[in-house]
């Protein structure tokens, strides 16, 4: 799933290529992806792209006051096309293409654009056309952005105080902190040297400060690595930059211990026992008590 660093990189990528161009048309192939009806998608036709930004994991393309917003979900991605003039007409079907956005041509005569695609059978990619981003329920309920100046150690302290949620789940809750998903929560906790099952309310002031530093540095580093890359290269860069997530059975780059995994019904987490749990492997959550 694209998380804050990848969505931020996609926003920067589109700012360089889409801002200033008019929208020639939006072709919706996967009708279930479109979550709004007013304004209609046709309202984007002929309107100029004036800005691109991010809200958590949501990508927001501002078309002179009409916002085309997408959440790529687990299997979605954005694919830039340098020239769509020869592209075949889109037809609803079983393929990965969900939405195609066609933009006005430049001086070279090419009419670029982008396509939203979604792999897999769980079709959760979502598109919203709204006048105000706050009309999107997922945006209206977002917690603070961890890369904003407002996200201070004191704010994080207020989030964890009295909260009996495991810290892994808390980091992934978009209503608590916006933009962190399964992969970067694993990365943050590894940097913070903290068990994913630790109860948030038990964090000391020192641990809160360390966790805050881990959140900010991990995300900033990931954004820095992704900056300037083409959209097609972001997935590979993310994978290569991860230290524990998705690396079950490999050696930890910090201590050399073997990276372990805990599996759930529809996801898994990875961690280093030496770095995070005092050398003790975590038992499967479904079978044992959680390590605190």
Short mmCIF file of C-alpha atoms in Angstrom, two decimals:
data_model
loop_
_atom_site.label_atom_id
_atom_site.label_comp_id
_atom_site.label_asym_id
_atom_site.label_seq_id
_atom_site.Cartn_x
_atom_site.Cartn_y
_atom_site.Cartn_z
CA UNK A 1 0.00 0.00 0.00
CA UNK A 2 1.36 3.45 -0.86
CA UNK A 3 1.97 5.35 2.37
CA UNK A 4 2.90 8.93 3.20
CA UNK A 5 6.38 8.98 1.54
CA UNK A 6 5.17 7.49 -1.75
CA UNK A 7 2.05 9.68 -1.91
CA UNK A 8 4.16 12.76 -1.14
CA UNK A 9 6.52 11.78 -3.95
CA UNK A 10 3.60 11.25 -6.33
CA UNK A 11 2.28 14.71 -5.43
CA UNK A 12 5.65 16.28 -6.22
CA UNK A 13 5.87 14.28 -9.44
CA UNK A 14 2.47 15.52 -10.60
CA UNK A 15 3.17 19.12 -9.59
CA UNK A 16 6.06 19.16 -12.05
CA UNK A 17 4.12 17.55 -14.89
CA UNK A 18 0.41 18.31 -14.50
CA UNK A 19 0.10 21.79 -13.00
CA UNK A 20 -0.77 24.33 -15.69
CA UNK A 21 -2.32 21.78 -18.02
CA UNK A 22 -6.03 21.53 -18.71
CA UNK A 23 -7.94 18.32 -18.12
CA UNK A 24 -9.14 17.02 -21.47
CA UNK A 25 -11.22 14.28 -19.90
CA UNK A 26 -11.54 11.71 -17.15
CA UNK A 27 -12.44 8.17 -18.19
CA UNK A 28 -13.81 6.03 -15.35
CA UNK A 29 -13.39 2.34 -16.10
CA UNK A 30 -14.00 0.83 -12.66
CA UNK A 31 -17.28 2.49 -11.73
CA UNK A 32 -17.12 1.20 -8.16
CA UNK A 33 -14.03 3.36 -7.61
CA UNK A 34 -15.97 6.63 -8.00
CA UNK A 35 -17.46 7.50 -4.62
CA UNK A 36 -19.13 10.85 -5.41
CA UNK A 37 -21.69 12.17 -7.90
CA UNK A 38 -21.71 15.93 -7.30
CA UNK A 39 -19.85 17.57 -8.92
CA UNK A 40 -19.89 15.08 -11.79
CA UNK A 41 -16.63 13.88 -13.27
CA UNK A 42 -17.48 15.88 -16.39
CA UNK A 43 -17.01 19.06 -14.32
CA UNK A 44 -13.25 18.51 -14.62
CA UNK A 45 -13.29 18.79 -18.41
CA UNK A 46 -11.45 21.86 -19.63
CA UNK A 47 -10.42 22.94 -16.13
CA UNK A 48 -6.74 23.69 -15.43
CA UNK A 49 -4.75 21.79 -12.82
CA UNK A 50 -3.65 24.45 -10.32
CA UNK A 51 -2.07 22.38 -7.57
CA UNK A 52 -1.34 18.93 -6.17
CA UNK A 53 -1.11 18.11 -2.49
CA UNK A 54 -1.45 15.27 0.00
CA UNK A 55 -3.72 14.57 2.97
CA UNK A 56 -2.33 11.54 4.80
CA UNK A 57 -2.46 8.82 2.13
CA UNK A 58 -4.91 10.76 -0.05
CA UNK A 59 -3.62 12.42 -3.24
CA UNK A 60 -5.41 15.69 -4.03
CA UNK A 61 -5.31 17.23 -7.52
CA UNK A 62 -6.81 20.71 -7.43
CA UNK A 63 -8.43 21.64 -10.73
CA UNK A 64 -9.16 25.31 -10.12
CA UNK A 65 -11.34 24.62 -7.10
CA UNK A 66 -12.68 21.22 -8.12
CA UNK A 67 -10.64 18.51 -6.40
CA UNK A 68 -9.89 15.13 -7.92
CA UNK A 69 -8.88 13.07 -4.89
CA UNK A 70 -7.79 9.45 -4.81
CA UNK A 71 -6.85 6.90 -2.19
CA UNK A 72 -4.83 4.12 -3.79
CA UNK A 73 -5.65 1.54 -1.09
CA UNK A 74 -3.61 -1.66 -0.91
CA UNK A 75 -3.26 -2.58 -4.57
CA UNK A 76 -3.58 0.77 -6.32
CA UNK A 77 -0.99 2.80 -8.16
CA UNK A 78 -0.61 5.84 -10.39
CA UNK A 79 1.02 5.35 -13.78
CA UNK A 80 2.14 8.42 -15.73
CA UNK A 81 1.83 8.35 -19.52
CA UNK A 82 3.91 10.80 -21.56
CA UNK A 83 1.46 10.67 -24.46
CA UNK A 84 -2.08 9.34 -24.49
CA UNK A 85 -3.00 10.50 -27.99
CA UNK A 86 -2.71 6.98 -29.36
CA UNK A 87 -4.15 5.17 -26.35
CA UNK A 88 -7.00 2.80 -27.03
CA UNK A 89 -10.43 3.80 -25.72
CA UNK A 90 -11.05 2.49 -22.23
CA UNK A 91 -13.67 -0.16 -21.67
CA UNK A 92 -14.95 -1.64 -18.41
CA UNK A 93 -13.45 -5.05 -17.88
CA UNK A 94 -11.39 -7.26 -15.64
CA UNK A 95 -8.08 -5.48 -16.19
CA UNK A 96 -6.24 -3.34 -13.63
CA UNK A 97 -7.13 0.04 -15.18
CA UNK A 98 -9.59 1.98 -13.00
CA UNK A 99 -9.39 5.61 -14.16
CA UNK A 100 -7.61 7.49 -16.93
CA UNK A 101 -7.04 11.27 -16.78
CA UNK A 102 -6.09 12.95 -20.06
CA UNK A 103 -4.28 16.30 -20.01
CA UNK A 104 -3.73 19.00 -22.62
CA UNK A 105 -0.69 18.75 -24.92
CA UNK A 106 2.51 20.70 -24.42
CA UNK A 107 4.81 22.39 -26.91
CA UNK A 108 6.00 19.00 -28.11
CA UNK A 109 2.48 18.09 -29.21
CA UNK A 110 2.22 15.18 -26.80
CA UNK A 111 -0.90 14.93 -24.64
CA UNK A 112 0.17 13.28 -21.38
CA UNK A 113 -1.90 12.03 -18.50
CA UNK A 114 -2.05 9.38 -15.85
CA UNK A 115 -3.86 6.18 -15.11
CA UNK A 116 -4.97 4.77 -11.79
CA UNK A 117 -4.60 1.01 -11.70
CA UNK A 118 -5.42 -1.58 -9.08
CA UNK A 119 -4.03 -5.10 -8.85
CA UNK A 120 -5.76 -7.99 -7.11
CA UNK A 121 -9.38 -8.87 -6.49
CA UNK A 122 -10.04 -6.57 -3.54
CA UNK A 123 -11.07 -3.43 -5.36
CA UNK A 124 -10.70 -0.68 -2.77
CA UNK A 125 -9.16 2.15 -4.80
CA UNK A 126 -11.34 5.22 -4.32
CA UNK A 127 -11.82 8.43 -6.31
CA UNK A 128 -13.69 11.52 -5.15
CA UNK A 129 -14.61 14.66 -7.08
CA UNK A 130 -15.44 17.37 -4.53
CA UNK A 131 -15.36 21.12 -4.05
CA UNK A 132 -13.76 20.85 -0.62
CA UNK A 133 -11.35 18.05 0.46
CA UNK A 134 -13.11 17.98 3.84
CA UNK A 135 -16.12 16.47 2.05
CA UNK A 136 -14.13 13.21 1.81
CA UNK A 137 -14.90 11.28 5.03
CA UNK A 138 -11.44 9.81 5.27
CA UNK A 139 -9.82 13.24 5.05
CA UNK A 140 -12.21 14.93 7.46
CA UNK A 141 -11.29 12.43 10.17
CA UNK A 142 -7.50 12.44 9.72
CA UNK A 143 -5.18 12.88 12.68
CA UNK A 144 -2.17 15.23 12.58
CA UNK A 145 0.33 14.94 9.76
CA UNK A 146 3.59 13.59 11.22
CA UNK A 147 5.69 15.82 8.97
CA UNK A 148 3.93 19.03 9.97
CA UNK A 149 5.35 21.48 12.48
CA UNK A 150 2.27 20.91 14.63
CA UNK A 151 3.26 17.27 15.26
CA UNK A 152 5.43 17.74 18.34
CA UNK A 153 6.53 15.31 21.07
CA UNK A 154 3.89 16.94 23.27
CA UNK A 155 1.18 16.14 20.72
CA UNK A 156 2.34 12.52 20.57
CA UNK A 157 2.38 12.40 24.38
CA UNK A 158 -1.25 13.49 24.38
CA UNK A 159 -2.08 10.74 21.90
CA UNK A 160 -0.53 7.88 23.87
CA UNK A 161 -1.51 8.97 27.40
CA UNK A 162 -4.23 6.69 28.70
CA UNK A 163 -4.48 4.79 25.40
CA UNK A 164 -4.54 1.02 25.93
CA UNK A 165 -4.01 0.26 22.23
CA UNK A 166 -0.87 -1.57 21.10
CA UNK A 167 1.56 0.92 19.62
CA UNK A 168 1.68 -0.81 16.22
CA UNK A 169 -2.08 -0.42 15.79
CA UNK A 170 -2.02 3.13 17.09
CA UNK A 171 0.56 4.20 14.51
CA UNK A 172 -1.56 2.75 11.72
CA UNK A 173 -4.78 4.46 12.84
CA UNK A 174 -5.34 7.30 10.38
CA UNK A 175 -7.62 9.10 12.82
CA UNK A 176 -4.70 9.27 15.26
CA UNK A 177 -1.74 10.01 12.95
CA UNK A 178 -2.17 10.51 9.21
CA UNK A 179 -0.16 8.65 6.59
CA UNK A 180 1.58 5.76 8.36
CA UNK A 181 0.65 2.25 7.26
CA UNK A 182 1.82 -1.29 7.86
CA UNK A 183 5.28 -0.93 6.33
CA UNK A 184 6.42 2.32 7.90
CA UNK A 185 4.96 1.47 11.30
CA UNK A 186 7.30 -1.55 11.29
CA UNK A 187 10.18 0.70 10.26
CA UNK A 188 9.42 3.34 12.89
CA UNK A 189 9.22 0.80 15.71
CA UNK A 190 12.50 -0.77 14.65
CA UNK A 191 14.21 2.62 14.76
CA UNK A 192 12.59 3.35 18.12
CA UNK A 193 13.67 -0.08 19.44
CA UNK A 194 10.13 -0.76 20.58
CA UNK A 195 7.94 -3.87 20.57
CA UNK A 196 4.98 -3.58 18.20
CA UNK A 197 2.79 -4.98 20.96
CA UNK A 198 3.76 -2.46 23.62
CA UNK A 199 0.73 -0.70 25.08
CA UNK A 200 0.77 2.99 24.19
CA UNK A 201 -0.16 4.20 27.67
CA UNK A 202 2.91 2.53 29.20
CA UNK A 203 5.41 4.67 27.26
CA UNK A 204 7.65 6.83 29.40
CA UNK A 205 8.39 10.43 28.46
CA UNK A 206 11.77 9.31 27.17
CA UNK A 207 10.18 6.60 25.02
CA UNK A 208 7.63 9.07 23.64
CA UNK A 209 10.44 11.42 22.65
CA UNK A 210 12.33 8.57 21.01
CA UNK A 211 9.23 7.39 19.16
CA UNK A 212 8.53 10.90 17.92
CA UNK A 213 12.07 11.18 16.61
CA UNK A 214 11.78 7.77 14.94
CA UNK A 215 8.51 8.73 13.22
CA UNK A 216 9.80 12.03 11.86
CA UNK A 217 13.25 10.83 10.77
CA UNK A 218 11.97 7.60 9.20
CA UNK A 219 9.34 9.39 7.13
CA UNK A 220 11.59 12.29 6.17
CA UNK A 221 14.34 9.91 5.08
CA UNK A 222 11.85 7.93 2.98
CA UNK A 223 10.49 11.10 1.37
CA UNK A 224 14.04 12.21 0.62
CA UNK A 225 14.88 8.92 -1.08
CA UNK A 226 11.71 9.06 -3.16
CA UNK A 227 12.04 12.72 -4.17
CA UNK A 228 12.75 13.21 -7.85
CA UNK A 229 12.02 9.62 -8.84
CA UNK A 230 9.60 8.77 -11.63
CA UNK A 231 6.30 7.32 -10.44
CA UNK A 232 7.22 3.94 -11.92
CA UNK A 233 10.33 3.71 -9.74
CA UNK A 234 8.78 4.50 -6.36
CA UNK A 235 7.69 0.96 -5.47
CA UNK A 236 11.16 -0.47 -6.00
CA UNK A 237 12.75 2.36 -4.03
CA UNK A 238 10.40 1.81 -1.11
CA UNK A 239 11.19 -1.90 -0.97
CA UNK A 240 14.95 -1.35 -1.15
CA UNK A 241 14.86 1.20 1.66
CA UNK A 242 12.99 -0.93 4.21
CA UNK A 243 15.05 -2.33 7.08
CA UNK A 244 12.64 -4.87 8.59
CA UNK A 245 9.28 -4.79 6.81
CA UNK A 246 9.01 -7.53 4.21
CA UNK A 247 12.39 -8.97 5.20
CA UNK A 248 11.39 -12.01 7.24
CA UNK A 249 14.30 -14.43 7.60
CA UNK A 250 16.96 -11.89 6.61
CA UNK A 251 19.58 -10.43 8.93
CA UNK A 252 18.95 -7.17 10.73
CA UNK A 253 21.33 -4.53 9.41
CA UNK A 254 21.74 -3.11 12.91
CA UNK A 255 22.48 -6.16 15.05
CA UNK A 256 22.63 -9.19 12.74
CA UNK A 257 19.73 -11.05 14.37
CA UNK A 258 17.15 -12.74 12.16
CA UNK A 259 14.10 -10.64 11.35
CA UNK A 260 10.91 -12.34 12.55
CA UNK A 261 7.26 -12.11 11.55
CA UNK A 262 3.86 -12.23 13.19
CA UNK A 263 1.02 -13.09 10.82
CA UNK A 264 -2.59 -11.97 11.02
CA UNK A 265 -5.66 -12.76 8.94
CA UNK A 266 -4.94 -10.20 6.23
CA UNK A 267 -1.53 -8.75 7.05
CA UNK A 268 1.73 -9.36 8.88
CA UNK A 269 4.34 -7.41 10.78
CA UNK A 270 8.09 -7.79 10.88
CA UNK A 271 10.49 -6.93 13.71
CA UNK A 272 13.95 -7.66 15.10
CA UNK A 273 13.95 -9.49 18.45
CA UNK A 274 17.33 -8.15 19.57
CA UNK A 275 16.55 -4.54 18.66
CA UNK A 276 12.93 -4.47 19.81
CA UNK A 277 11.87 -7.20 22.23
CA UNK A 278 14.88 -7.94 24.41
CA UNK A 279 15.82 -10.92 22.27
CA UNK A 280 12.49 -12.68 22.80
CA UNK A 281 10.57 -13.78 19.69
CA UNK A 282 6.93 -12.70 19.71
CA UNK A 283 4.38 -15.50 19.68
CA UNK A 284 1.56 -15.47 17.19
CA UNK A 285 -1.02 -13.01 18.45
CA UNK A 286 -3.80 -15.50 17.97
CA UNK A 287 -2.21 -18.11 20.22
CA UNK A 288 -0.36 -16.32 23.00
CA UNK A 289 -0.36 -13.30 25.22
CA UNK A 290 1.17 -10.21 23.75
CA UNK A 291 4.60 -9.08 24.77
CA UNK A 292 4.36 -5.73 26.51
#
